[in-house]
Structures are given as C-alpha cells and as structure tokens.
GROMACS .gro file of C-alpha atoms in nm:
model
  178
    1UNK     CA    1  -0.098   0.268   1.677
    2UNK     CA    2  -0.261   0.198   1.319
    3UNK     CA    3  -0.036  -0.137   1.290
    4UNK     CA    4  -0.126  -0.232   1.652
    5UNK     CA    5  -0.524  -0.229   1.619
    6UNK     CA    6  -0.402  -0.414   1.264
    7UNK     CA    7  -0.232  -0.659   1.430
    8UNK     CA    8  -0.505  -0.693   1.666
    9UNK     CA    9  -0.774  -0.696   1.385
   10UNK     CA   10  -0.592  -1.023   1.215
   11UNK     CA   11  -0.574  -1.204   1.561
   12UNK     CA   12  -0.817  -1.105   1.799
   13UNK     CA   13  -0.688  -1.044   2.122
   14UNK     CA   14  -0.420  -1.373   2.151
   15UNK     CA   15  -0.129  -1.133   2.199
   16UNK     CA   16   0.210  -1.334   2.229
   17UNK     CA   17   0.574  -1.167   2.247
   18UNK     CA   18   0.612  -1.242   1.859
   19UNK     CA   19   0.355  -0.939   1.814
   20UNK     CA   20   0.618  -0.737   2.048
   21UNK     CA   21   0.878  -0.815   1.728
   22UNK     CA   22   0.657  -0.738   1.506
   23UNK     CA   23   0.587  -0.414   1.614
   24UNK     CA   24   0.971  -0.341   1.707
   25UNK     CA   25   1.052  -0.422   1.342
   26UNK     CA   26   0.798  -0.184   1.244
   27UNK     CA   27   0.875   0.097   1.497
   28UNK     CA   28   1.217   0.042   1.354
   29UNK     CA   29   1.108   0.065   1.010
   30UNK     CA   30   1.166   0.260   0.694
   31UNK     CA   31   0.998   0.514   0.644
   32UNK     CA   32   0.996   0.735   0.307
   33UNK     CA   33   0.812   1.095   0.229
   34UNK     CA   34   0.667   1.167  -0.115
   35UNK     CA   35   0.559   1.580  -0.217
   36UNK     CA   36   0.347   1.550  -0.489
   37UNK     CA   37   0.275   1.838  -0.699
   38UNK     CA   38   0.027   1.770  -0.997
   39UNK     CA   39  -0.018   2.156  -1.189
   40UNK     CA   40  -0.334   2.227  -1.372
   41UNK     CA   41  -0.351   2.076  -1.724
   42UNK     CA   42  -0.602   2.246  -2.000
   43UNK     CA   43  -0.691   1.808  -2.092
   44UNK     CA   44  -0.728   1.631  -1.781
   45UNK     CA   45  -0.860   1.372  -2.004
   46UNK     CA   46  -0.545   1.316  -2.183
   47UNK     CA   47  -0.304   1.225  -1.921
   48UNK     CA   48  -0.309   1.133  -1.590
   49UNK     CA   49  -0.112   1.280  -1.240
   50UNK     CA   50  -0.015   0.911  -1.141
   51UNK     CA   51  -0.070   0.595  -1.312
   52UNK     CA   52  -0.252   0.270  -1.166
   53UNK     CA   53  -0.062   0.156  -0.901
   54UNK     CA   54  -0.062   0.018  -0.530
   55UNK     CA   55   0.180   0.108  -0.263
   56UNK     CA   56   0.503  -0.141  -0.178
   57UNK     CA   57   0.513  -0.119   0.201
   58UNK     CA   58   0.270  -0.180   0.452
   59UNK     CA   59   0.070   0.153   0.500
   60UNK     CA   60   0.095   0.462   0.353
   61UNK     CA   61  -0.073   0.790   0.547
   62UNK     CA   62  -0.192   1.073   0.235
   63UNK     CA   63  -0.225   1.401   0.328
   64UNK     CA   64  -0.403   1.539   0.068
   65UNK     CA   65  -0.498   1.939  -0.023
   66UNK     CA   66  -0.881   2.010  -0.145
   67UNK     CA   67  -0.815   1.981  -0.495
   68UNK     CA   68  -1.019   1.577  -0.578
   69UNK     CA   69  -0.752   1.376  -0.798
   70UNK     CA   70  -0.708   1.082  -0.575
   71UNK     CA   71  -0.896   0.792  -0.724
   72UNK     CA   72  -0.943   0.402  -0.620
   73UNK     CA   73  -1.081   0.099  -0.782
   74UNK     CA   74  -1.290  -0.103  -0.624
   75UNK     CA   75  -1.470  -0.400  -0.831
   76UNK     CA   76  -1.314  -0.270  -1.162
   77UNK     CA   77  -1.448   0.118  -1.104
   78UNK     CA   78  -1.241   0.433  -1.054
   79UNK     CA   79  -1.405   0.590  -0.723
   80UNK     CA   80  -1.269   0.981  -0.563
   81UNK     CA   81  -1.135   0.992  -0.274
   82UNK     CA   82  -1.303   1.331  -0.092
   83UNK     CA   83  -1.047   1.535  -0.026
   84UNK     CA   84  -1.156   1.610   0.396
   85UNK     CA   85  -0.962   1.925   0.540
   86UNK     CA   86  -0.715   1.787   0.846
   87UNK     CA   87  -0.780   1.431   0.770
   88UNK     CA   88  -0.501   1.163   0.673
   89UNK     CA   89  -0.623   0.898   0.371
   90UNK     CA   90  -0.464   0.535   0.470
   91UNK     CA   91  -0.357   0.330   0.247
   92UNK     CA   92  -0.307  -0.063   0.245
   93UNK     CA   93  -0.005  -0.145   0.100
   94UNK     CA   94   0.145  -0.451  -0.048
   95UNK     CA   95   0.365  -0.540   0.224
   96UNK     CA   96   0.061  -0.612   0.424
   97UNK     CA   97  -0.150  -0.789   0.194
   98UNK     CA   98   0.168  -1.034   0.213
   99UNK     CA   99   0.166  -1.028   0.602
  100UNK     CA  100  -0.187  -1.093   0.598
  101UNK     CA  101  -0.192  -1.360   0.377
  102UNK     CA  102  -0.462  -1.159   0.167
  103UNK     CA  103  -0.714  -1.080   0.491
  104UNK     CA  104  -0.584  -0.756   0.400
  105UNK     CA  105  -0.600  -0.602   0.020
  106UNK     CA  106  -0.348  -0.308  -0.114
  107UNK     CA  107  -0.538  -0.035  -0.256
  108UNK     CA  108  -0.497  -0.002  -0.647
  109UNK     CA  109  -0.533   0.396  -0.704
  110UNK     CA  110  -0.406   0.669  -0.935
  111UNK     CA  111  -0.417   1.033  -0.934
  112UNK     CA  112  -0.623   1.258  -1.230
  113UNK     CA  113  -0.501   1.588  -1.283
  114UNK     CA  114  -0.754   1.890  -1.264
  115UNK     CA  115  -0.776   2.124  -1.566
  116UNK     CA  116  -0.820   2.480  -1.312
  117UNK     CA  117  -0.651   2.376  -0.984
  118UNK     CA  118  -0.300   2.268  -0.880
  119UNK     CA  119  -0.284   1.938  -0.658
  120UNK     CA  120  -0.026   1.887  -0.364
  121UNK     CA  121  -0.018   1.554  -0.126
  122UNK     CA  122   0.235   1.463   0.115
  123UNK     CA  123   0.251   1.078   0.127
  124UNK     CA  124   0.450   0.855   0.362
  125UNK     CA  125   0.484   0.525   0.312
  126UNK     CA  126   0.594   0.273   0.603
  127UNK     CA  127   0.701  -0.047   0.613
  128UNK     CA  128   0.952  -0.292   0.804
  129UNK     CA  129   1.366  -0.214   0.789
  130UNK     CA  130   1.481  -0.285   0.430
  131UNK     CA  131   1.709  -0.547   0.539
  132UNK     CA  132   1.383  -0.757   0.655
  133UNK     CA  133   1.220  -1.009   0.491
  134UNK     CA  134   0.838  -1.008   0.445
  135UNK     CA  135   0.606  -1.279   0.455
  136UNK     CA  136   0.293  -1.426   0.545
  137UNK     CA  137   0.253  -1.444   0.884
  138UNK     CA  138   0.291  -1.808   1.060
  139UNK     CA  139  -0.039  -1.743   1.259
  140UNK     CA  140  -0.251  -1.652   0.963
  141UNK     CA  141  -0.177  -1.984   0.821
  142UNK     CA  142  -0.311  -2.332   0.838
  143UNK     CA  143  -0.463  -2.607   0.644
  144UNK     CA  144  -0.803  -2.419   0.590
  145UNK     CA  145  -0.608  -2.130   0.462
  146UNK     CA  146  -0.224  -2.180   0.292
  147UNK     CA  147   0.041  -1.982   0.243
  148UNK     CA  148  -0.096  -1.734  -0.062
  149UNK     CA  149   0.260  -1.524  -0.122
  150UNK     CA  150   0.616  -1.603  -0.171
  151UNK     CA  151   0.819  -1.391   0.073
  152UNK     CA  152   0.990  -1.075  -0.013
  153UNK     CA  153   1.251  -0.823   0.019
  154UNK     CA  154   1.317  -0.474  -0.097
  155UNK     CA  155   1.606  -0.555  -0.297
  156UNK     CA  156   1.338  -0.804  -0.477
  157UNK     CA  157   1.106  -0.484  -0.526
  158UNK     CA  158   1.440  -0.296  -0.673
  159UNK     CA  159   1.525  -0.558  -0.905
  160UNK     CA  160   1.211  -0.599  -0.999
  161UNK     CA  161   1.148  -0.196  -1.079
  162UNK     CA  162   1.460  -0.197  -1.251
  163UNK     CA  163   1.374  -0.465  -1.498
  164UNK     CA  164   1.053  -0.353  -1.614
  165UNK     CA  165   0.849  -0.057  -1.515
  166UNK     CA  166   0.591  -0.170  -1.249
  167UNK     CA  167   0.191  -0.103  -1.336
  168UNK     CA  168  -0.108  -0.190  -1.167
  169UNK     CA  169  -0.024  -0.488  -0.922
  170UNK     CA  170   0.209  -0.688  -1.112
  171UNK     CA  171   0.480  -0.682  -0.837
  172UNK     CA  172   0.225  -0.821  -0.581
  173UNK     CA  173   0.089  -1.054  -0.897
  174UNK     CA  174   0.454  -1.215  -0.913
  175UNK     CA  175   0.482  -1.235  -0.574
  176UNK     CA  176   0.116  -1.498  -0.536
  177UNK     CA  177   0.203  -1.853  -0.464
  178UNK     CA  178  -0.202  -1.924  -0.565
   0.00000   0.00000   0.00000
C-alpha cells in the first residue's frame, strides 16, 4: 500500500498497466529482516551502534523499542528519530531514489548507542526480485528533467560491498549519471 500511494505521489493519478508491473515486481519482491541489538556502552561518545549509511532497496519499515539511538541527517545535522510506541519509522531507500529519478531522497542515518539502556529494532528492507534491474523510471523522464542514475542490480550492490566497505552514500554516489 506504501509503494502504491508512492507510485501515485510521482504520477498523479495517470495510472497505466505498466504501474500494474511495477507493483507485481514489487509484491514479488525481496524482502530481508534485520534484529538489531545495540547493548549499553559506559562511552556512547566513543563508538557508534551503526555507522552513516542509507538503505539499498526501496523502503525499509523500522520497528524500533523506546530506547532514542536512531539518528538522520538532514542539511548536514544529525536529528533523533522519537522512538513512538506501536509506530513503524519508513525509510527511503536507494532503490527508489533511482526509480524516482531523485523526486525521492534515501535517508542517510546511523544508530548511537546509549550508555544505561539496551537498544533492539526489527528492520525490513524491501525492494524488487534480485534478478531485476533498477532504474529510473521512463515516465519520470524528459527533456526538462534527464536521466540522473545509471541502472542497477543487486549483484552490482554485491560487487560493489565486496570491493570496498560501503559508507555514507557512496554506492548511490557511483551510481549518479549527473
């Protein structure tokens, strides 16, 4: 449901059956849990739960716990993320920063550890099947605004992990045509 009021969000409401595919693809999707545990630490200020980072597919759902740790960065600042009881934190991943030809921004965040409490999340990333290939999307695209992103794979992502360790945004960096 998320993806479809996306979807909708990036065109209006000019539905055609390639937004059926679309969707199928992502119904059809991969789909990957992460259980974080963070323990206390006696210097919080030495180390940090997570580094910098932003997500590889398109959305990732956080459940977090009450403990704060979740930071983003928004105009070169480290904000928290308030930890709300019941309530899932969305995340923009990179994947869809590709499909959306930049309309749509991945989230650069990082976890801090807490020097009293323990910190769990439950994160689950989605994305398309890893056999697809993801690109900017032929409707975003014209001659007021160009293709932005080469297209992608997740065996791209793997070699790319694999050959140096990934920080910040630099796989979405190396993936920017301008």
């Amino acid at each position: 449901m998320v993806m479809e009021v996306i979807l909708e969000s990036l065109l209006g409401s000019n539905k055609t059956g390639e937004d059926d595919e679309i969707m199928k693809d992502f119904q059809d999707g991969s789909q990957l849990m992460v259980v974080n545990f963070f323990p206390p630490c006696p210097e919080p200020d030495l180390t940090l739960g997570m580094p910098p980072h932003s997500d590889y597919g398109f959305l990732t759902l956080l459940l977090q716990d009450e403990v704060e740790g979740l930071q983003i960065q928004y105009k070169e600042k480290w904000f928290t993320v308030e930890p709300i009881p019941n309530a899932f934190v969305v995340n923009i991943g990179d994947h869809l920063e590709i499909f959306s030809n930049g309309k749509y921004k991945s989230v650069l965040h990082r976890v801090k550890v807490n020097s009293e409490k323990s910190r769990i999340s439950v994160a689950t990333l989605h994305s398309l099947p890893f056999r697809c290939m993801v690109r900017p999307w032929s409707k975003l695209i014209d001659e007021a605004n160009p293709r932005r992103y080469k297209d992608t794979n997740f065996a791209t992502f793997l070699n790319y992990i694999s050959s140096q360790e990934p920080k910040k945004k630099e796989f979405l960096e190396s993936r920017k045509l301008i």
